[in-house]
Coordinates of C-alpha atoms and ligand atoms in Angstrom, one line a residue:
M348 CA -253.2 82.0 -72.5
K349 CA -254.1 83.9 -75.7
P350 CA -257.4 85.7 -75.4
V351 CA -260.5 85.2 -77.6
R352 CA -261.2 88.6 -79.1
I353 CA -264.6 90.1 -79.2
G354 CA -266.0 92.8 -81.5
L355 CA -269.1 94.4 -80.0
I356 CA -271.4 96.5 -82.2
G357 CA -274.2 98.5 -80.4
T358 CA -273.6 100.1 -77.1
G359 CA -277.2 100.8 -76.0
N360 CA -279.0 98.9 -73.2
V361 CA -277.9 95.5 -74.1
G362 CA -274.4 96.4 -75.4
S363 CA -273.6 98.5 -72.3
G364 CA -274.9 95.7 -70.1
A365 CA -272.6 93.1 -71.8
L366 CA -269.6 95.5 -71.5
E367 CA -270.4 96.0 -67.8
I368 CA -270.6 92.3 -67.1
L369 CA -267.4 91.6 -69.0
A370 CA -265.7 94.3 -66.9
L371 CA -267.2 93.1 -63.6
N372 CA -266.8 89.4 -64.0
G373 CA -263.6 89.2 -66.2
S374 CA -261.5 87.2 -63.9
E375 CA -264.3 84.8 -62.9
L376 CA -265.1 84.3 -66.6
E377 CA -261.5 83.5 -67.3
A378 CA -261.4 81.0 -64.4
K379 CA -264.5 79.3 -65.9
L380 CA -263.1 79.3 -69.4
G381 CA -259.5 78.7 -68.8
F382 CA -258.6 81.6 -71.1
P383 CA -259.4 85.3 -71.1
L384 CA -262.0 87.2 -73.2
E385 CA -260.8 90.5 -74.7
I386 CA -263.0 93.3 -76.0
A387 CA -260.8 94.1 -79.0
A388 CA -263.2 96.5 -80.8
V389 CA -266.4 98.5 -80.0
S390 CA -268.7 100.2 -82.5
S391 CA -271.9 102.2 -82.6
R392 CA -273.3 105.0 -84.8
N393 CA -272.4 107.9 -82.5
I394 CA -269.7 106.3 -80.4
L395 CA -267.2 109.0 -81.2
T396 CA -269.3 111.7 -79.7
K397 CA -270.7 110.0 -76.6
S398 CA -269.2 108.5 -73.5
V399 CA -269.5 104.7 -73.2
S400 CA -268.4 103.0 -69.9
N401 CA -266.4 99.8 -69.6
I402 CA -264.6 99.9 -72.9
P403 CA -261.1 98.6 -72.0
A404 CA -258.1 100.7 -72.8
G405 CA -256.6 99.5 -76.0
A406 CA -259.9 98.5 -77.6
R407 CA -260.5 99.9 -81.1
V408 CA -263.4 102.4 -81.0
T409 CA -265.1 103.1 -84.3
A410 CA -268.3 104.4 -85.8
D411 CA -267.9 102.1 -88.8
W412 CA -269.2 98.5 -88.0
R413 CA -267.2 97.2 -91.0
E414 CA -264.0 97.8 -89.1
V415 CA -265.3 95.2 -86.6
A416 CA -267.6 92.7 -88.3
G417 CA -265.1 91.3 -90.8
A418 CA -261.8 92.4 -89.2
A419 CA -259.0 89.9 -89.1
D420 CA -258.3 90.5 -85.4
I421 CA -261.8 89.7 -84.2
D422 CA -262.8 86.1 -83.3
I423 CA -266.5 86.7 -82.3
V424 CA -268.9 89.5 -83.4
C425 CA -271.8 90.8 -81.2
E426 CA -274.6 92.4 -83.2
L427 CA -276.5 94.5 -80.6
I428 CA -278.0 97.3 -82.6
G429 CA -281.5 95.8 -83.4
G430 CA -283.6 96.3 -86.6
T431 CA -283.4 94.3 -89.7
T432 CA -281.3 96.2 -92.2
T433 CA -277.8 97.2 -90.9
A434 CA -278.0 94.4 -88.3
R435 CA -278.5 91.9 -91.2
E436 CA -275.5 93.3 -93.1
I437 CA -273.4 93.0 -89.9
I438 CA -274.4 89.4 -89.3
E439 CA -273.9 88.4 -93.0
C440 CA -270.5 90.1 -93.0
A441 CA -269.3 88.3 -89.8
L442 CA -270.7 84.9 -90.8
K443 CA -269.2 85.1 -94.3
A444 CA -265.8 85.8 -92.6
G445 CA -266.3 82.6 -90.6
K446 CA -266.9 84.4 -87.3
P447 CA -269.5 83.3 -84.8
V448 CA -272.2 85.9 -84.2
I449 CA -274.0 86.8 -80.9
T450 CA -277.2 88.7 -81.3
A451 CA -280.2 89.8 -79.2
N452 CA -282.2 90.5 -82.3
K453 CA -285.5 88.6 -82.1
E454 CA -287.1 90.5 -85.0
L455 CA -284.3 89.6 -87.5
M456 CA -283.8 86.1 -86.2
A457 CA -287.5 85.3 -86.4
L458 CA -287.7 86.7 -90.0
A459 CA -284.4 85.4 -91.4
G460 CA -282.4 83.5 -88.9
P461 CA -282.4 80.1 -90.7
E462 CA -281.3 81.7 -94.0
L463 CA -278.6 83.7 -92.3
Q464 CA -277.3 80.5 -90.7
A465 CA -277.5 78.7 -94.0
E466 CA -275.3 81.3 -95.6
A467 CA -272.6 81.0 -92.9
T468 CA -269.1 80.0 -93.9
G469 CA -267.4 77.0 -92.4
K470 CA -268.5 76.4 -88.8
A471 CA -269.6 80.0 -87.9
T472 CA -272.8 79.9 -86.0
I473 CA -275.4 82.3 -84.6
H474 CA -276.0 82.5 -80.9
M475 CA -279.2 84.3 -79.9
E476 CA -280.0 83.5 -76.3
A477 CA -280.8 87.2 -75.5
S478 CA -283.4 87.4 -78.2
V479 CA -286.2 85.7 -76.3
A480 CA -287.0 86.4 -72.6
G481 CA -283.9 88.4 -71.9
G482 CA -282.2 86.8 -68.9
V483 CA -284.2 83.5 -69.0
P484 CA -281.9 80.9 -70.7
I485 CA -284.7 79.3 -72.7
H486 CA -282.7 78.7 -75.8
A487 CA -280.1 76.7 -73.9
V488 CA -282.9 74.7 -72.4
L489 CA -284.5 73.8 -75.7
R490 CA -281.2 73.3 -77.6
E491 CA -279.6 71.2 -74.9
G492 CA -281.2 71.1 -71.5
I493 CA -284.3 69.1 -72.5
A494 CA -283.3 68.3 -76.1
G495 CA -283.8 64.6 -75.2
D496 CA -287.5 65.1 -74.8
S497 CA -290.2 65.7 -77.5
A498 CA -291.9 69.0 -76.7
Q499 CA -295.7 68.8 -77.0
A500 CA -296.6 72.3 -75.9
F501 CA -295.3 75.4 -74.3
F502 CA -296.9 78.6 -72.9
G503 CA -294.9 81.8 -72.5
I504 CA -295.3 85.3 -71.1
L505 CA -292.7 86.8 -73.4
N506 CA -293.4 90.5 -73.4
G507 CA -292.5 92.3 -70.2
T508 CA -294.2 95.6 -71.2
S509 CA -297.6 94.0 -71.8
N510 CA -297.3 91.9 -68.7
Y511 CA -296.5 95.0 -66.7
I512 CA -299.6 96.8 -68.1
L513 CA -301.9 93.9 -67.5
T514 CA -300.8 93.3 -63.9
E515 CA -301.1 97.0 -63.2
I516 CA -304.6 97.1 -64.6
E517 CA -305.3 94.1 -62.4
A518 CA -303.7 95.6 -59.2
K519 CA -305.0 99.1 -59.5
S520 CA -308.2 98.8 -61.5
S521 CA -306.8 101.5 -63.8
A522 CA -307.7 102.0 -67.5
F523 CA -305.4 100.7 -70.2
D524 CA -304.5 104.2 -71.5
D525 CA -303.6 105.5 -68.0
V526 CA -301.4 102.5 -67.2
L527 CA -299.7 102.7 -70.6
G528 CA -299.0 106.4 -70.0
E529 CA -297.5 105.6 -66.6
A530 CA -295.4 102.8 -68.1
Q531 CA -294.0 105.2 -70.7
R532 CA -293.2 107.7 -68.0
L533 CA -291.3 105.1 -66.0
G534 CA -289.4 103.8 -69.1
Y535 CA -291.2 100.4 -69.2
A536 CA -292.9 101.1 -72.5
E537 CA -291.5 102.7 -75.7
A538 CA -292.9 106.0 -77.0
D539 CA -294.4 103.9 -79.8
P540 CA -295.8 101.0 -77.9
T541 CA -297.3 99.2 -80.9
A542 CA -294.9 96.2 -81.1
D543 CA -295.5 95.5 -77.4
V544 CA -299.2 96.1 -76.8
E545 CA -300.3 94.6 -80.2
G546 CA -298.4 91.4 -79.5
Y547 CA -295.9 91.7 -82.4
D548 CA -292.8 91.5 -80.2
A549 CA -294.2 88.4 -78.4
R550 CA -295.1 86.9 -81.8
S551 CA -291.4 87.1 -83.1
K552 CA -290.3 85.4 -79.8
L553 CA -293.0 82.7 -80.1
A554 CA -291.9 82.0 -83.7
L555 CA -288.3 81.6 -82.6
L556 CA -289.2 79.3 -79.7
A557 CA -291.6 77.2 -81.9
Q558 CA -288.8 76.6 -84.4
M559 CA -286.6 75.4 -81.6
A560 CA -289.2 73.3 -79.8
F561 CA -290.8 71.7 -82.9
G562 CA -288.2 71.9 -85.7
Q563 CA -290.6 73.7 -88.1
R564 CA -289.8 76.9 -90.0
V565 CA -292.4 79.3 -88.5
A566 CA -292.8 82.8 -90.0
P567 CA -294.1 85.3 -87.4
G568 CA -296.7 86.6 -89.8
S569 CA -298.3 83.1 -89.9
I570 CA -299.1 83.2 -86.2
Y571 CA -302.5 84.5 -84.9
C572 CA -301.9 87.6 -82.9
E573 CA -304.1 89.8 -80.8
G574 CA -302.9 92.6 -78.4
I575 CA -304.1 93.8 -75.0
R576 CA -305.6 97.2 -75.8
R577 CA -309.2 96.0 -75.1
I578 CA -308.6 94.6 -71.7
T579 CA -310.4 96.6 -68.9
P580 CA -310.5 96.4 -65.1
F581 CA -314.0 94.9 -65.6
D582 CA -312.4 91.9 -67.4
F583 CA -310.2 91.3 -64.4
Q584 CA -313.1 91.5 -62.1
Y585 CA -315.0 88.9 -64.1
A586 CA -311.9 86.7 -64.5
H587 CA -311.3 86.8 -60.8
T588 CA -315.0 85.7 -60.2
L589 CA -314.2 82.7 -62.4
G590 CA -311.0 82.0 -60.4
H591 CA -308.8 83.2 -63.3
T592 CA -306.6 86.1 -64.3
I593 CA -305.6 87.5 -67.7
R594 CA -302.1 87.4 -69.3
L595 CA -300.8 87.9 -72.9
V596 CA -300.1 84.2 -73.5
C597 CA -297.9 82.9 -76.3
A598 CA -299.3 79.4 -76.7
A599 CA -297.8 76.5 -78.8
R600 CA -299.3 73.1 -79.0
R601 CA -298.9 70.1 -81.2
T602 CA -302.4 69.0 -82.3
P603 CA -303.6 66.5 -84.9
A604 CA -304.4 69.4 -87.2
G605 CA -300.9 70.8 -87.0
L606 CA -299.0 73.2 -84.7
A607 CA -301.5 75.5 -83.0
L608 CA -299.7 78.8 -82.3
S609 CA -301.2 82.0 -81.0
V610 CA -300.4 85.2 -79.1
R611 CA -303.5 86.6 -77.3
P612 CA -304.9 87.7 -74.0
T613 CA -306.1 84.6 -72.3
L614 CA -307.9 83.7 -69.1
I615 CA -305.7 81.4 -67.1
P616 CA -306.5 79.8 -63.7
K617 CA -305.2 81.8 -60.8
S618 CA -303.8 78.6 -59.4
T619 CA -301.5 78.1 -62.3
I620 CA -297.8 79.0 -62.0
L621 CA -298.0 81.3 -65.1
A622 CA -300.6 83.5 -63.2
S623 CA -298.0 84.3 -60.7
V624 CA -295.8 86.0 -63.3
L625 CA -296.1 89.7 -62.5
G626 CA -294.8 93.0 -63.8
A627 CA -292.0 93.0 -66.4
Y628 CA -291.1 89.3 -65.7
N629 CA -291.1 86.6 -68.4
A630 CA -291.7 82.9 -68.1
V631 CA -291.9 79.9 -70.3
W632 CA -293.6 76.6 -69.3
V633 CA -292.6 73.7 -71.5
R634 CA -294.5 70.4 -71.6
G635 CA -292.5 67.4 -72.8
A636 CA -293.8 64.0 -73.7
A637 CA -291.5 62.2 -71.3
G638 CA -290.1 64.7 -68.9
Q639 CA -293.5 66.5 -68.5
D640 CA -293.6 70.0 -67.2
T641 CA -290.7 72.3 -66.7
F642 CA -290.9 76.1 -65.9
Y643 CA -288.4 78.9 -66.6
Y644 CA -288.7 82.4 -65.1
G645 CA -286.8 85.6 -64.9
R646 CA -286.3 89.1 -66.1
G647 CA -287.3 89.5 -69.7
A648 CA -285.3 92.6 -70.5
G649 CA -282.9 95.2 -69.0
A650 CA -279.2 95.9 -69.5
L651 CA -277.7 93.4 -67.0
P652 CA -280.1 90.4 -67.4
T653 CA -279.9 90.6 -71.1
G654 CA -276.2 91.3 -70.9
V655 CA -275.8 88.0 -69.0
A656 CA -277.4 86.2 -71.9
V657 CA -275.0 87.9 -74.3
V658 CA -271.9 87.1 -72.3
S659 CA -273.0 83.5 -71.7
D660 CA -273.4 83.2 -75.5
I661 CA -269.9 84.7 -76.0
M662 CA -268.5 82.1 -73.6
R663 CA -270.3 79.3 -75.5
A664 CA -268.9 80.5 -78.8
A665 CA -265.4 81.0 -77.4
R666 CA -265.4 77.5 -76.0
D667 CA -266.5 76.1 -79.3
L668 CA -263.7 78.1 -81.1
R669 CA -261.1 76.9 -78.7
S670 CA -262.2 73.2 -78.8
G671 CA -262.6 73.3 -82.6
A672 CA -266.2 72.1 -82.1
S673 CA -268.2 75.1 -83.5
A674 CA -271.7 74.3 -84.8
R675 CA -271.9 71.4 -82.3
V676 CA -275.5 72.4 -81.6
S677 CA -277.7 74.0 -84.2
P678 CA -278.9 77.6 -83.3
F679 CA -282.4 76.3 -84.0
S680 CA -282.0 73.2 -82.0
F681 CA -282.9 71.0 -85.1
Q682 CA -280.2 70.6 -87.7
K683 CA -282.7 71.2 -90.5
L684 CA -286.1 73.0 -90.0
A685 CA -289.1 71.3 -91.7
E686 CA -291.7 73.2 -93.6
P687 CA -294.4 74.5 -91.3
D688 CA -297.5 72.4 -90.6
L689 CA -299.8 74.9 -88.8
A690 CA -303.3 74.4 -87.6
S691 CA -305.7 77.1 -88.7
I692 CA -307.0 79.4 -86.0
D693 CA -310.5 78.5 -87.2
D694 CA -310.0 74.9 -85.9
F695 CA -308.7 75.9 -82.4
V696 CA -311.1 74.5 -79.8
C697 CA -311.4 75.8 -76.2
G698 CA -313.8 77.4 -73.8
Y699 CA -314.3 81.2 -74.3
Y700 CA -315.0 84.2 -72.1
L701 CA -317.3 86.5 -74.1
R702 CA -317.7 90.0 -72.7
F703 CA -320.5 92.2 -73.9
R704 CA -321.4 95.8 -73.4
V705 CA -325.1 96.4 -73.9
K706 CA -327.9 98.9 -73.6
D707 CA -330.0 97.3 -70.9
S708 CA -333.3 95.9 -72.2
T709 CA -335.4 92.7 -71.9
G710 CA -334.6 89.5 -73.8
I711 CA -330.8 90.1 -74.2
I712 CA -329.7 86.8 -72.8
A713 CA -332.4 84.9 -74.7
T714 CA -331.3 86.5 -78.0
L715 CA -327.6 85.9 -77.4
G716 CA -328.3 82.4 -76.2
R717 CA -330.3 81.7 -79.4
I718 CA -327.4 82.8 -81.6
L719 CA -324.9 80.7 -79.6
A720 CA -327.2 77.7 -79.8
E721 CA -327.6 78.1 -83.6
N722 CA -323.9 78.0 -84.0
G723 CA -323.6 74.8 -81.9
I724 CA -322.1 76.6 -78.8
S725 CA -323.2 75.7 -75.3
I726 CA -323.4 78.3 -72.5
D727 CA -321.4 77.5 -69.4
A728 CA -322.3 80.5 -67.2
V729 CA -323.7 84.0 -67.4
L730 CA -322.1 86.6 -65.1
Q731 CA -323.2 90.1 -64.3
L732 CA -321.5 92.2 -61.6
P733 CA -323.5 95.2 -60.2
T734 CA -323.1 98.5 -62.1
D735 CA -325.1 101.7 -62.4
D736 CA -324.6 102.5 -66.1
K737 CA -327.6 100.8 -67.8
A738 CA -326.7 102.4 -71.1
N739 CA -323.3 100.6 -71.2
L740 CA -323.7 97.5 -69.1
P741 CA -320.9 95.0 -69.1
F742 CA -321.7 91.3 -68.6
V743 CA -320.1 88.0 -69.5
I744 CA -321.1 84.7 -70.9
T745 CA -318.6 81.8 -70.7
V746 CA -319.1 79.0 -73.1
E747 CA -318.1 75.3 -73.2
P748 CA -315.2 74.3 -75.6
A749 CA -316.2 75.4 -79.1
R750 CA -314.5 75.9 -82.5
E751 CA -313.0 79.3 -82.9
A752 CA -314.7 79.7 -86.3
D753 CA -318.1 79.0 -84.8
V754 CA -317.5 81.5 -82.0
R755 CA -316.4 84.2 -84.5
K756 CA -319.5 83.6 -86.6
A757 CA -321.8 83.9 -83.6
L758 CA -320.0 87.2 -82.5
L759 CA -320.4 88.7 -86.0
E760 CA -324.1 88.1 -85.9
M761 CA -324.3 89.6 -82.4
E762 CA -322.4 92.7 -83.4
A763 CA -325.3 93.8 -85.5
L764 CA -327.9 93.6 -82.7
D765 CA -329.2 97.0 -81.6
F766 CA -328.6 96.6 -77.9
I767 CA -324.8 95.9 -78.5
V768 CA -322.8 99.0 -77.6
E769 CA -319.3 97.7 -78.5
K770 CA -317.9 94.8 -80.5
P771 CA -318.0 91.8 -78.1
L772 CA -314.6 90.6 -76.7
A773 CA -313.8 86.9 -76.9
L774 CA -310.9 85.5 -74.9
P775 CA -309.8 81.9 -74.6
L776 CA -310.7 80.5 -71.2
E777 CA -308.0 77.9 -70.3
R778 CA -309.0 75.4 -67.6
G779 CA -305.7 73.6 -67.2
V780 CA -302.7 75.7 -68.2
Ligands
NAP311 N1 -283.4 96.4 -74.2 C1 -283.6 95.2 -73.8 O1 -283.8 94.9 -72.6 C2 -283.5 94.1 -74.8 C3 -283.8 92.8 -74.3 C4 -283.7 91.7 -75.2 C5 -283.3 92.0 -76.5 N2 -283.1 93.2 -76.9 C6 -282.7 93.4 -78.3 O2 -281.3 93.9 -78.3 C7 -281.0 94.7 -79.4 C8 -280.5 96.1 -78.9 O3 -281.5 96.7 -78.1 P1 -281.1 97.9 -77.1 O4 -282.3 98.0 -76.2 O5 -279.8 97.7 -76.6 O6 -281.2 99.1 -78.1 P2 -280.7 100.6 -77.9 O7 -280.6 100.9 -76.5 O8 -281.5 101.5 -78.8 O9 -279.2 100.6 -78.5 C9 -278.9 100.5 -79.9 C10 -277.5 100.6 -80.1 O10 -277.2 100.3 -81.5 C11 -276.5 101.4 -82.1 N3 -277.0 101.5 -83.5 C12 -278.3 101.7 -83.9 N4 -278.3 101.7 -85.2 C13 -277.0 101.6 -85.7 C14 -276.4 101.6 -86.9 N5 -277.1 101.6 -88.0 N6 -275.0 101.5 -87.0 C15 -274.3 101.4 -85.8 N7 -274.9 101.4 -84.6 C16 -276.2 101.5 -84.5 C17 -276.9 102.6 -81.3 O11 -275.8 103.5 -81.5 P3 -275.7 105.0 -80.9 O12 -276.1 105.0 -79.5 O13 -274.3 105.3 -81.0 O14 -276.6 105.9 -81.7 C18 -276.9 102.1 -79.9 O15 -275.6 102.0 -79.3 C19 -282.4 94.8 -80.2 O16 -282.3 93.8 -81.2 C20 -283.4 94.5 -79.1 O17 -284.6 93.9 -79.7 C21 -283.2 94.3 -76.1

């Protein structure tokens, strides 16, 4: 049977993983599909001067992506280079030529995926399973697996680097900078870790999943985002005292005020399944109106897990081409995305964990309690674990559910107090996630 011909651009982690899987599983994939897949062309910037494994004999090898993306002998184009400039040109070129595109590019898809899909010619579609949570097939779940339900909320751990750092701080009581340095040494964190530790990478993924779960056009920049740099071993000690742990949680909920979306370190109960997600693993917990809770877990990155997502997308696109049923399911799950209806972070309501560092003196709790009361916030508990450093004493106040805007106003007043050593840290304290 005639093969479906693949053009693959980008031979780094993800591209080489996809090539390896296609080489390893070729005959099994053919048995599943009923026709073979053929790597007909491979491209990357420096491909002519470096060695890339698993390129089949006879495949065209070129440093010019244009010889792949629009070429007449290519049926499906894989964009696996990342970034938002050349990657965008590649995807536009392929879609305009009527070719389905496979991509792992969460940044570009979150910024411009719907426009790119709208520009596509004929029935060419984008497939982007690898863009969120690497080897966890969450797109397939939202687009088809639980499409019959109406998603009400989901909670994700979508950045393996920050989850690795948090769980190492938790396990070893090490400081953030030490754990980050170790993660960089081991290759778990980039030399510039900003996108991971500030939450921007997770935010792009949350924007993509929110589009698929709720059918609204969500720009990453409209999502409240806070990174993990301020989390200390003390915070884990206090969280444990409360029966909780801390994870960088991507949260999405339908609320009467609109979609409430955020990426932020959050205290979650130790008993919840999300709390058991350790190291570089990812997970998504989806709550449907009818089917209720479902949970998806796996490796969030890495050549082979992400390569599986790419190859599975290739198979999906190849089946669509062969059956003449391309664009059967929208890449964004909904045929048309509605304008966003987002709740303001000011109106989020939840319990909070407030961590202070103070110069020890009398009347501290009374002063903080007065400010909280003046802002309509009720104290739930005051916690102070033993420590010797009276000039930089950490302690925690947990508060009953309150409006985020009221909590921020109270914290701003507190920052100015002379016994406060460092800006107080406020983290949502989830009771039921
Ligand atoms: N790494 C992961 O585990 C993972 C997981 C999920 C999603 N992703 C996404 O997958 C994509 C690729 O990531 P990666 O980790 O595989 O990246 P990578 O290891 O840095 O590899 C990038 C590849 O793209 C090529 N390339 C870069 N710019 C190019 C250009 N202008 N023209 C032609 N080729 C170019 C590079 O070519 P040369 O090597 O020849 O210079 C290299 O082969 C990104 O969108 C990333 O966000 C990665």
